[in-house]
């Protein structure tokens, strides 16, 4: 074997090999369950009939006050001739559950005039400018900077992930504040994170309203906690920062080499000095925040690369799912589940099979630091647009799911039969035909219709995934937990086999990493080889055998 590479590439490669070896060694002998997809349906682009033409990216959502609120990043409205009508750094829309699932109603739409043929043209927030921001308001110092720079440089607020409900009528989100320089002397500094800002969201009948809760909550020098996902849970069974009168917030942030976790009491979510941070080595929370660029995988909550996605509780699988895009720019959705058969350490409460051996409910967010995540599996490969790879992929669990809200979010006096939300998505799938809450999952991503910094055109696309209905469990609780473990049946797409998803179609519910039930020297070597090839591919190192 001859390898063509620089010394620095070799050192980086073998450093990663060592880290991955230590990371996969503990799970080589552990069985895990494969999640199979029965069918997928490409729904096409999201429709915005209130606007003449719109180009935008992002696409995150939450159910708030019986409205599904969609959030977007940079949004440009254009006339029939392609001329710019407005441009702001974020916008919001509401989906009408009684109409086409792909259609949204935008807010802040105004008529800006007519084209040469007399056709009226409509744009979002056309009376604002890039300097005034958009739906999420800027603060005075941010406004002054943007107005001074007049678009050459700007501060932007991009939602980045889906909001977290704190009741059935209100949610919050940690959104990144980003400095954008269109012509930087250093190309790597075109986008610079300034930190995370806290935004609360309400959705009255007049339209969604965003409010800033202070300035930067989390500095840009820290991990962007909450930027990947935020979950609300019961107070900890051992060391809750909340006491007994509130709830704990678990914030996942994507660092250079994986995800990290922070925790804080809900009442103090806007006070960064009150945060504590999960230490993966000692399996406990501490006061020292992790280095965003740390490369030691033993000090990373979940090693890997994550560019977009989220974590949510699945009432179909009775555990948490993680759906995301990584840095491979392959337009592919990946999925993991929190494996309740794999406790991280002996614990009197968090044992095999879940909390007390009885599974978990949506408010059991503490389970995120008590159990291991399953290996990565391919969920869906989205078709890229003409302008290049897709990005900003995420899931929307409020669709096809009456159990989106945790039970504790309903009013205390609400009867049990009223502690469920409406069924959203009935125009393409009725509740009677769905086969259970959460069996079907809506996915969205940003498609590049035309690539380019100044002339790019971007569009939100949608697809629906249906999990297999064969019985079995992901959670180790046979009495209640279904699984998607049988081989995928006919459909528009089946799960693909990657080095991290090489499962035999033997019909067995349990299979092991890389598709082996018994681990001998040869299969360990095979597993290591597949992982090594994945690392080589991700580093761009060339190999000749």
XYZ file of C-alpha atoms in Angstrom:
545
model
C 0.000 0.000 0.000
C 1.313 3.404 -0.959
C -0.110 6.556 0.530
C 0.219 9.969 -1.065
C -0.194 12.619 1.611
C 1.568 15.373 3.465
C 3.072 14.783 6.898
C 0.378 16.927 8.503
C -2.344 14.882 6.805
C -0.745 11.671 8.049
C -0.525 12.951 11.608
C -4.151 14.095 11.492
C -5.267 10.783 9.993
C -3.578 8.575 12.572
C -4.695 10.838 15.400
C -8.258 10.291 14.239
C -7.667 6.542 13.909
C -6.515 6.401 17.517
C -9.480 8.408 18.707
C -11.960 6.299 16.770
C -10.373 3.088 18.026
C -10.929 4.185 21.612
C -14.435 5.351 20.752
C -15.654 2.135 19.111
C -13.922 -0.340 21.421
C -16.569 -0.213 24.173
C -19.428 -0.976 21.745
C -17.903 -3.704 19.564
C -19.597 -6.430 21.571
C -22.886 -4.652 22.182
C -25.995 -5.513 20.120
C -28.207 -2.811 18.717
C -31.466 -2.559 16.830
C -31.738 -1.369 13.266
C -34.427 1.175 12.382
C -35.884 0.399 8.972
C -37.803 2.709 6.704
C -40.821 1.195 4.966
C -41.369 3.981 2.460
C -40.554 7.604 1.676
C -42.557 10.241 -0.166
C -40.965 13.289 -1.802
C -43.433 16.143 -1.280
C -41.530 18.768 -3.260
C -40.899 22.436 -2.523
C -42.631 24.424 0.176
C -45.197 26.784 -1.359
C -45.466 30.495 -0.507
C -48.504 31.795 -2.426
C -48.610 35.178 -0.654
C -45.226 36.232 -2.074
C -44.292 36.779 -5.727
C -40.985 34.895 -5.517
C -38.923 33.991 -2.477
C -35.466 32.549 -1.919
C -34.640 31.472 1.638
C -32.952 28.799 3.654
C -33.316 27.161 7.046
C -36.824 25.926 7.703
C -37.438 25.013 11.371
C -40.763 24.663 13.114
C -42.731 24.207 16.321
C -46.359 23.853 17.330
C -47.366 26.974 19.302
C -50.929 27.848 20.295
C -52.401 25.431 17.716
C -50.271 26.999 14.969
C -47.301 25.369 13.305
C -44.809 28.221 13.123
C -42.004 27.925 10.558
C -38.770 29.920 10.939
C -36.311 30.764 8.179
C -32.861 32.257 7.871
C -31.831 34.761 5.153
C -34.912 35.574 3.065
C -34.875 37.390 -0.277
C -38.070 38.313 -2.136
C -37.883 38.884 -5.882
C -40.131 40.230 -8.597
C -41.258 38.392 -11.706
C -38.122 39.584 -13.509
C -35.844 38.347 -10.730
C -35.196 41.810 -9.301
C -34.791 42.076 -5.544
C -37.814 43.385 -3.648
C -36.627 42.806 -0.077
C -33.915 41.026 1.901
C -33.852 40.325 5.672
C -31.961 37.860 7.863
C -34.982 35.894 9.115
C -38.712 35.476 8.540
C -41.598 33.406 9.926
C -44.663 31.730 8.459
C -47.562 29.580 9.660
C -48.718 26.309 8.130
C -52.447 25.777 7.676
C -53.194 22.157 8.654
C -56.372 22.157 6.564
C -54.519 22.975 3.346
C -51.682 21.429 1.386
C -49.017 20.343 3.877
C -46.434 22.156 1.738
C -48.192 25.537 1.868
C -47.339 28.242 4.399
C -48.753 31.701 5.057
C -46.126 34.418 5.411
C -46.433 37.446 7.690
C -45.298 40.965 7.052
C -46.232 40.704 3.349
C -46.821 44.000 1.537
C -47.503 44.970 -2.055
C -44.499 46.835 -3.439
C -45.841 47.774 -6.858
C -46.316 46.206 -10.265
C -44.018 44.905 -12.973
C -43.934 46.089 -16.588
C -46.924 43.899 -17.395
C -49.074 45.322 -14.636
C -48.788 42.312 -12.365
C -48.788 43.199 -8.674
C -45.696 42.135 -6.756
C -45.589 41.153 -3.077
C -42.652 40.850 -0.686
C -42.002 40.032 2.983
C -40.956 42.919 5.238
C -40.315 45.084 2.185
C -40.386 48.225 4.327
C -37.420 46.880 6.295
C -33.857 46.489 5.146
C -31.022 44.100 5.814
C -30.070 46.487 8.576
C -33.342 46.197 10.464
C -33.070 42.455 10.498
C -36.419 40.804 10.029
C -38.920 38.957 12.153
C -36.534 38.556 15.120
C -35.712 42.108 16.228
C -32.225 43.546 16.435
C -31.017 45.529 19.418
C -29.902 49.144 19.102
C -26.155 48.475 18.790
C -26.759 45.799 16.158
C -29.015 48.171 14.236
C -26.417 50.950 14.316
C -23.746 48.660 12.933
C -25.921 47.338 10.118
C -27.178 50.749 9.115
C -23.619 52.059 9.055
C -22.275 49.214 6.904
C -25.232 49.267 4.450
C -24.973 45.582 3.583
C -21.198 45.385 2.950
C -20.930 43.770 6.346
C -23.804 42.853 8.620
C -24.970 41.149 11.750
C -27.535 38.417 11.091
C -29.776 36.333 13.357
C -30.436 32.861 11.965
C -32.802 30.568 13.902
C -30.714 27.452 13.154
C -32.887 24.861 14.934
C -36.489 24.243 15.930
C -37.955 26.061 18.964
C -38.586 24.298 22.280
C -42.098 24.579 23.782
C -42.324 25.609 27.438
C -46.132 25.450 27.314
C -48.705 24.817 24.609
C -48.735 28.536 23.798
C -45.081 29.630 24.072
C -41.661 28.411 22.969
C -38.066 29.614 22.973
C -35.021 29.172 20.787
C -31.299 29.874 21.038
C -30.429 31.539 17.732
C -26.882 32.314 16.586
C -25.896 35.929 16.055
C -23.539 35.876 13.062
C -21.194 38.509 11.630
C -21.203 38.349 7.818
C -18.472 39.908 5.684
C -19.075 39.456 1.966
C -15.518 40.368 0.975
C -13.237 39.302 3.847
C -9.480 39.421 3.472
C -9.446 35.952 5.021
C -12.061 33.761 3.218
C -12.460 31.623 6.344
C -13.909 34.650 8.134
C -16.844 35.241 5.841
C -19.130 34.024 8.646
C -18.110 34.532 12.273
C -20.250 33.414 15.207
C -20.800 36.158 17.762
C -22.707 33.941 20.182
C -26.205 32.725 20.985
C -29.184 34.954 21.703
C -32.364 33.833 23.452
C -35.649 34.388 21.610
C -39.144 33.713 22.957
C -42.001 33.035 20.550
C -45.773 33.383 20.820
C -48.351 32.784 18.122
C -51.582 34.765 18.493
C -54.129 34.759 15.684
C -52.527 37.880 14.210
C -49.288 35.996 13.544
C -46.132 34.776 15.295
C -44.243 37.236 17.517
C -40.572 36.998 18.471
C -38.959 38.815 21.408
C -35.291 39.004 22.350
C -34.504 38.119 25.956
C -31.379 40.218 26.418
C -28.309 40.367 24.210
C -25.788 37.572 23.801
C -26.472 34.857 26.376
C -23.709 32.473 25.292
C -20.451 34.066 24.031
C -19.112 33.184 20.606
C -15.971 31.731 22.180
C -18.048 28.944 23.772
C -19.811 25.914 22.323
C -23.057 27.064 20.714
C -25.242 25.376 23.302
C -28.852 25.138 22.185
C -27.872 25.661 18.564
C -28.408 21.978 17.742
C -31.259 21.119 20.105
C -32.788 22.084 23.444
C -34.956 19.783 25.541
C -37.070 20.483 28.589
C -37.173 17.813 31.269
C -38.024 16.862 34.804
C -35.559 17.892 37.488
C -32.616 15.522 37.867
C -32.955 12.463 40.055
C -29.590 13.248 41.658
C -28.180 16.743 41.179
C -30.765 19.023 39.599
C -29.889 22.745 39.459
C -33.602 23.550 39.629
C -34.796 22.236 42.958
C -38.348 20.920 42.892
C -40.283 23.928 41.627
C -39.231 24.129 37.991
C -37.699 22.064 35.217
C -34.239 21.498 33.808
C -33.150 22.508 30.325
C -30.663 20.356 28.401
C -28.870 22.205 25.613
C -26.954 20.389 22.874
C -24.383 22.336 20.891
C -22.281 21.309 17.907
C -18.553 21.764 18.459
C -15.764 21.088 15.962
C -15.670 17.344 16.607
C -19.049 16.451 18.051
C -21.915 17.427 20.313
C -21.589 18.746 23.859
C -24.294 19.130 26.525
C -25.049 21.867 29.041
C -27.783 22.023 31.668
C -29.511 24.825 33.548
C -32.725 25.417 35.450
C -35.490 26.722 33.199
C -35.875 29.828 35.368
C -32.196 30.648 34.786
C -31.909 29.747 31.108
C -30.851 33.324 30.301
C -28.024 33.361 32.884
C -24.969 31.672 31.357
C -22.996 31.733 34.616
C -25.551 29.298 36.050
C -24.916 26.669 33.384
C -23.164 23.377 34.105
C -21.563 21.101 31.530
C -21.582 17.356 31.037
C -18.217 15.684 31.549
C -18.261 12.492 29.414
C -15.259 11.012 31.237
C -16.734 11.240 34.733
C -20.380 11.058 33.601
C -21.413 14.040 35.665
C -21.986 17.766 35.300
C -19.234 20.209 36.211
C -18.612 23.964 36.165
C -15.938 23.924 33.449
C -17.213 24.544 29.926
C -15.670 22.384 27.168
C -13.276 23.763 24.578
C -15.211 24.072 21.281
C -12.189 22.744 19.371
C -11.299 19.824 21.618
C -10.286 16.720 19.641
C -10.045 14.158 22.446
C -13.108 12.012 21.778
C -13.232 10.848 25.387
C -14.128 14.421 26.340
C -16.911 14.798 23.759
C -20.499 13.853 24.545
C -21.148 12.428 21.045
C -18.197 12.462 18.626
C -18.925 13.152 14.981
C -19.919 16.036 12.736
C -23.314 17.736 12.908
C -24.352 20.693 10.773
C -28.118 20.725 11.355
C -30.833 18.641 12.924
C -32.367 18.064 16.308
C -33.358 15.685 19.097
C -36.957 14.856 19.988
C -38.994 12.226 21.800
C -40.712 9.661 19.575
C -44.011 8.268 20.919
C -43.686 5.506 18.321
C -40.328 4.241 19.564
C -40.692 5.433 23.180
C -37.250 6.982 23.183
C -35.374 10.001 21.838
C -34.395 10.219 18.195
C -31.642 12.339 16.701
C -32.093 13.285 13.035
C -29.379 15.351 11.353
C -27.084 16.276 8.482
C -23.329 15.930 8.893
C -20.399 17.671 7.196
C -20.077 15.223 4.305
C -22.251 17.465 2.071
C -24.003 14.335 0.821
C -27.598 15.629 1.232
C -28.278 12.666 3.532
C -30.369 12.490 6.692
C -28.889 10.327 9.432
C -30.661 8.989 12.511
C -29.705 7.629 15.940
C -31.883 6.548 18.849
C -31.142 6.715 22.551
C -30.566 3.059 23.421
C -32.243 2.349 26.759
C -30.609 -1.075 26.756
C -27.202 0.596 27.108
C -26.834 2.493 30.427
C -23.567 4.424 30.573
C -22.881 3.394 34.178
C -24.523 1.556 37.083
C -27.344 3.674 38.471
C -30.192 2.859 40.866
C -32.735 4.707 38.679
C -31.484 4.648 35.107
C -31.172 0.923 34.525
C -31.492 -1.299 31.469
C -34.901 -0.723 29.961
C -35.212 2.905 31.018
C -36.119 4.745 34.206
C -36.729 2.038 36.785
C -36.761 -0.456 33.902
C -40.078 0.967 32.665
C -38.976 3.031 29.688
C -38.969 6.826 29.564
C -41.473 9.591 28.851
C -40.919 12.843 27.023
C -39.928 14.795 30.152
C -37.132 12.334 31.007
C -34.486 14.442 29.283
C -31.957 13.378 31.921
C -31.806 10.074 30.037
C -29.666 11.882 27.437
C -26.713 11.644 29.823
C -27.585 8.211 31.245
C -27.713 6.055 28.098
C -25.670 5.583 24.937
C -26.763 6.658 21.482
C -27.095 3.973 18.838
C -24.670 3.922 15.911
C -25.465 6.224 13.025
C -27.870 4.925 10.376
C -28.915 6.409 7.056
C -32.517 7.613 7.169
C -33.119 9.337 3.829
C -31.063 10.650 0.917
C -32.635 13.880 -0.286
C -32.317 14.744 -3.993
C -29.934 17.704 -4.412
C -30.904 20.738 -6.437
C -29.150 21.980 -9.560
C -27.032 24.366 -7.503
C -25.314 21.664 -5.425
C -25.713 19.738 -2.185
C -28.615 20.237 0.210
C -28.168 21.629 3.715
C -30.147 22.622 6.831
C -31.819 19.216 7.043
C -34.101 18.680 10.042
C -37.198 16.786 11.220
C -40.623 18.150 12.219
C -42.156 15.812 14.814
C -45.287 17.923 15.340
C -46.705 16.478 12.112
C -48.447 13.074 12.150
C -48.264 13.072 15.939
C -50.894 13.900 18.564
C -48.321 13.552 21.343
C -46.001 16.383 20.350
C -46.349 18.187 23.681
C -45.086 16.659 26.907
C -47.920 16.010 29.343
C -46.500 18.495 31.856
C -46.929 21.357 29.359
C -50.721 21.210 29.529
C -52.664 23.126 32.197
C -52.835 21.177 35.445
C -56.631 21.048 35.349
C -56.784 19.742 31.753
C -58.545 16.348 31.549
C -56.420 13.494 30.277
C -58.444 13.193 27.070
C -57.596 16.824 26.269
C -53.867 16.412 26.742
C -53.141 15.930 23.065
C -52.765 18.205 20.081
C -54.585 18.112 16.761
C -53.492 15.841 13.925
C -51.420 17.849 11.443
C -50.834 16.561 7.914
C -54.270 15.054 7.267
C -54.288 16.256 3.654
C -51.770 13.540 2.784
C -52.208 11.073 5.664
C -55.234 10.532 7.865
C -54.810 9.607 11.501
C -56.684 6.332 10.922
C -54.198 5.292 8.238
C -51.045 6.436 10.020
C -50.462 3.422 12.246
C -49.624 5.397 15.383
C -48.226 8.723 16.519
C -44.714 9.311 15.212
C -44.590 6.405 12.772
C -44.418 8.971 9.957
C -41.911 11.809 10.104
C -41.765 15.021 8.067
C -38.303 16.095 6.894
C -37.190 19.396 5.378
C -34.006 20.724 3.853
C -32.691 23.681 1.863
C -32.233 22.968 -1.828
C -29.870 25.098 -3.894
C -31.763 25.827 -7.081
C -28.884 28.069 -8.128
C -25.584 28.238 -6.271
C -23.661 31.412 -5.619
C -23.035 34.023 -2.955
C -24.668 36.986 -4.658
C -27.072 35.251 -7.046
C -27.960 32.022 -5.223
C -31.583 30.872 -5.142
C -32.647 28.625 -2.268
C -35.856 26.747 -1.549
C -37.242 24.614 1.283
C -38.122 21.067 0.219
C -40.115 18.422 2.090
C -40.354 14.642 2.299
C -42.186 12.141 4.494
C -40.587 9.023 5.965
C -42.590 6.037 7.176
C -40.951 3.662 9.639
C -41.547 -0.071 9.427
C -44.450 -1.305 11.549
C -43.044 -4.725 12.505
C -43.175 -5.249 16.261
C -40.028 -5.201 18.370
C -38.461 -2.663 20.678
C -35.706 -0.083 20.753
C -36.092 0.528 24.464
C -35.847 -2.847 26.149
C -39.463 -2.590 27.332
C -41.259 -5.391 25.414
C -44.656 -4.550 26.869
C -44.914 -1.131 25.313
C -42.172 -0.203 22.870
C -42.528 -0.776 19.103
C -39.592 -0.990 16.749
C -38.688 -0.483 13.133
C -36.493 -3.519 12.953
C -37.724 -5.743 10.146
C -36.309 -5.488 6.653
C -37.682 -2.516 4.740
C -40.633 -3.299 2.496
C -41.265 -1.885 -0.937
C -41.202 1.884 -1.063
C -39.588 4.756 -2.891
C -36.414 4.354 -0.862
C -34.882 1.966 1.663
C -32.181 2.658 4.238
C -28.808 2.545 2.522
C -25.843 0.588 3.801
C -22.898 2.690 4.847
C -19.873 1.636 6.929
C -21.894 2.683 9.986
C -25.099 0.932 8.878
C -24.062 -2.501 7.552
C -26.816 -4.717 8.842
C -27.700 -8.211 7.568
C -31.218 -8.771 6.208
C -31.621 -11.877 8.330
C -34.987 -10.966 9.802
C -33.446 -10.901 13.265
C -34.488 -8.028 15.528
C -31.030 -7.604 17.002
C -27.863 -7.135 15.009
C -24.499 -5.737 15.931
C -22.387 -2.900 14.606
C -21.103 -3.689 11.079
C -23.482 -6.652 10.809
C -21.884 -9.342 12.963
C -23.483 -11.264 15.805
C -20.248 -12.813 17.088
C -17.083 -10.780 17.419
C -13.836 -12.539 16.588
C -10.495 -11.162 15.453
C -11.484 -11.086 11.792
C -14.740 -9.198 12.239
C -13.143 -6.688 14.607
C -10.560 -6.079 11.904
C -13.342 -5.713 9.322
C -15.157 -3.197 11.498
C -11.977 -1.232 12.040
C -11.265 -1.297 8.303
C -14.682 0.106 7.442
C -14.272 2.850 10.025
C -10.772 3.644 8.760
C -12.024 3.955 5.195
C -14.735 6.337 6.379
C -12.131 8.490 8.119
C -9.914 8.518 5.044
C -12.852 9.574 2.885
C -13.775 12.376 5.281
C -10.206 13.719 5.435
C -9.732 13.697 1.693
C -6.559 11.568 1.936
C -5.779 9.621 -1.259
C -5.010 5.886 -1.078
C -3.595 3.529 -3.675
C -3.692 -0.195 -2.864
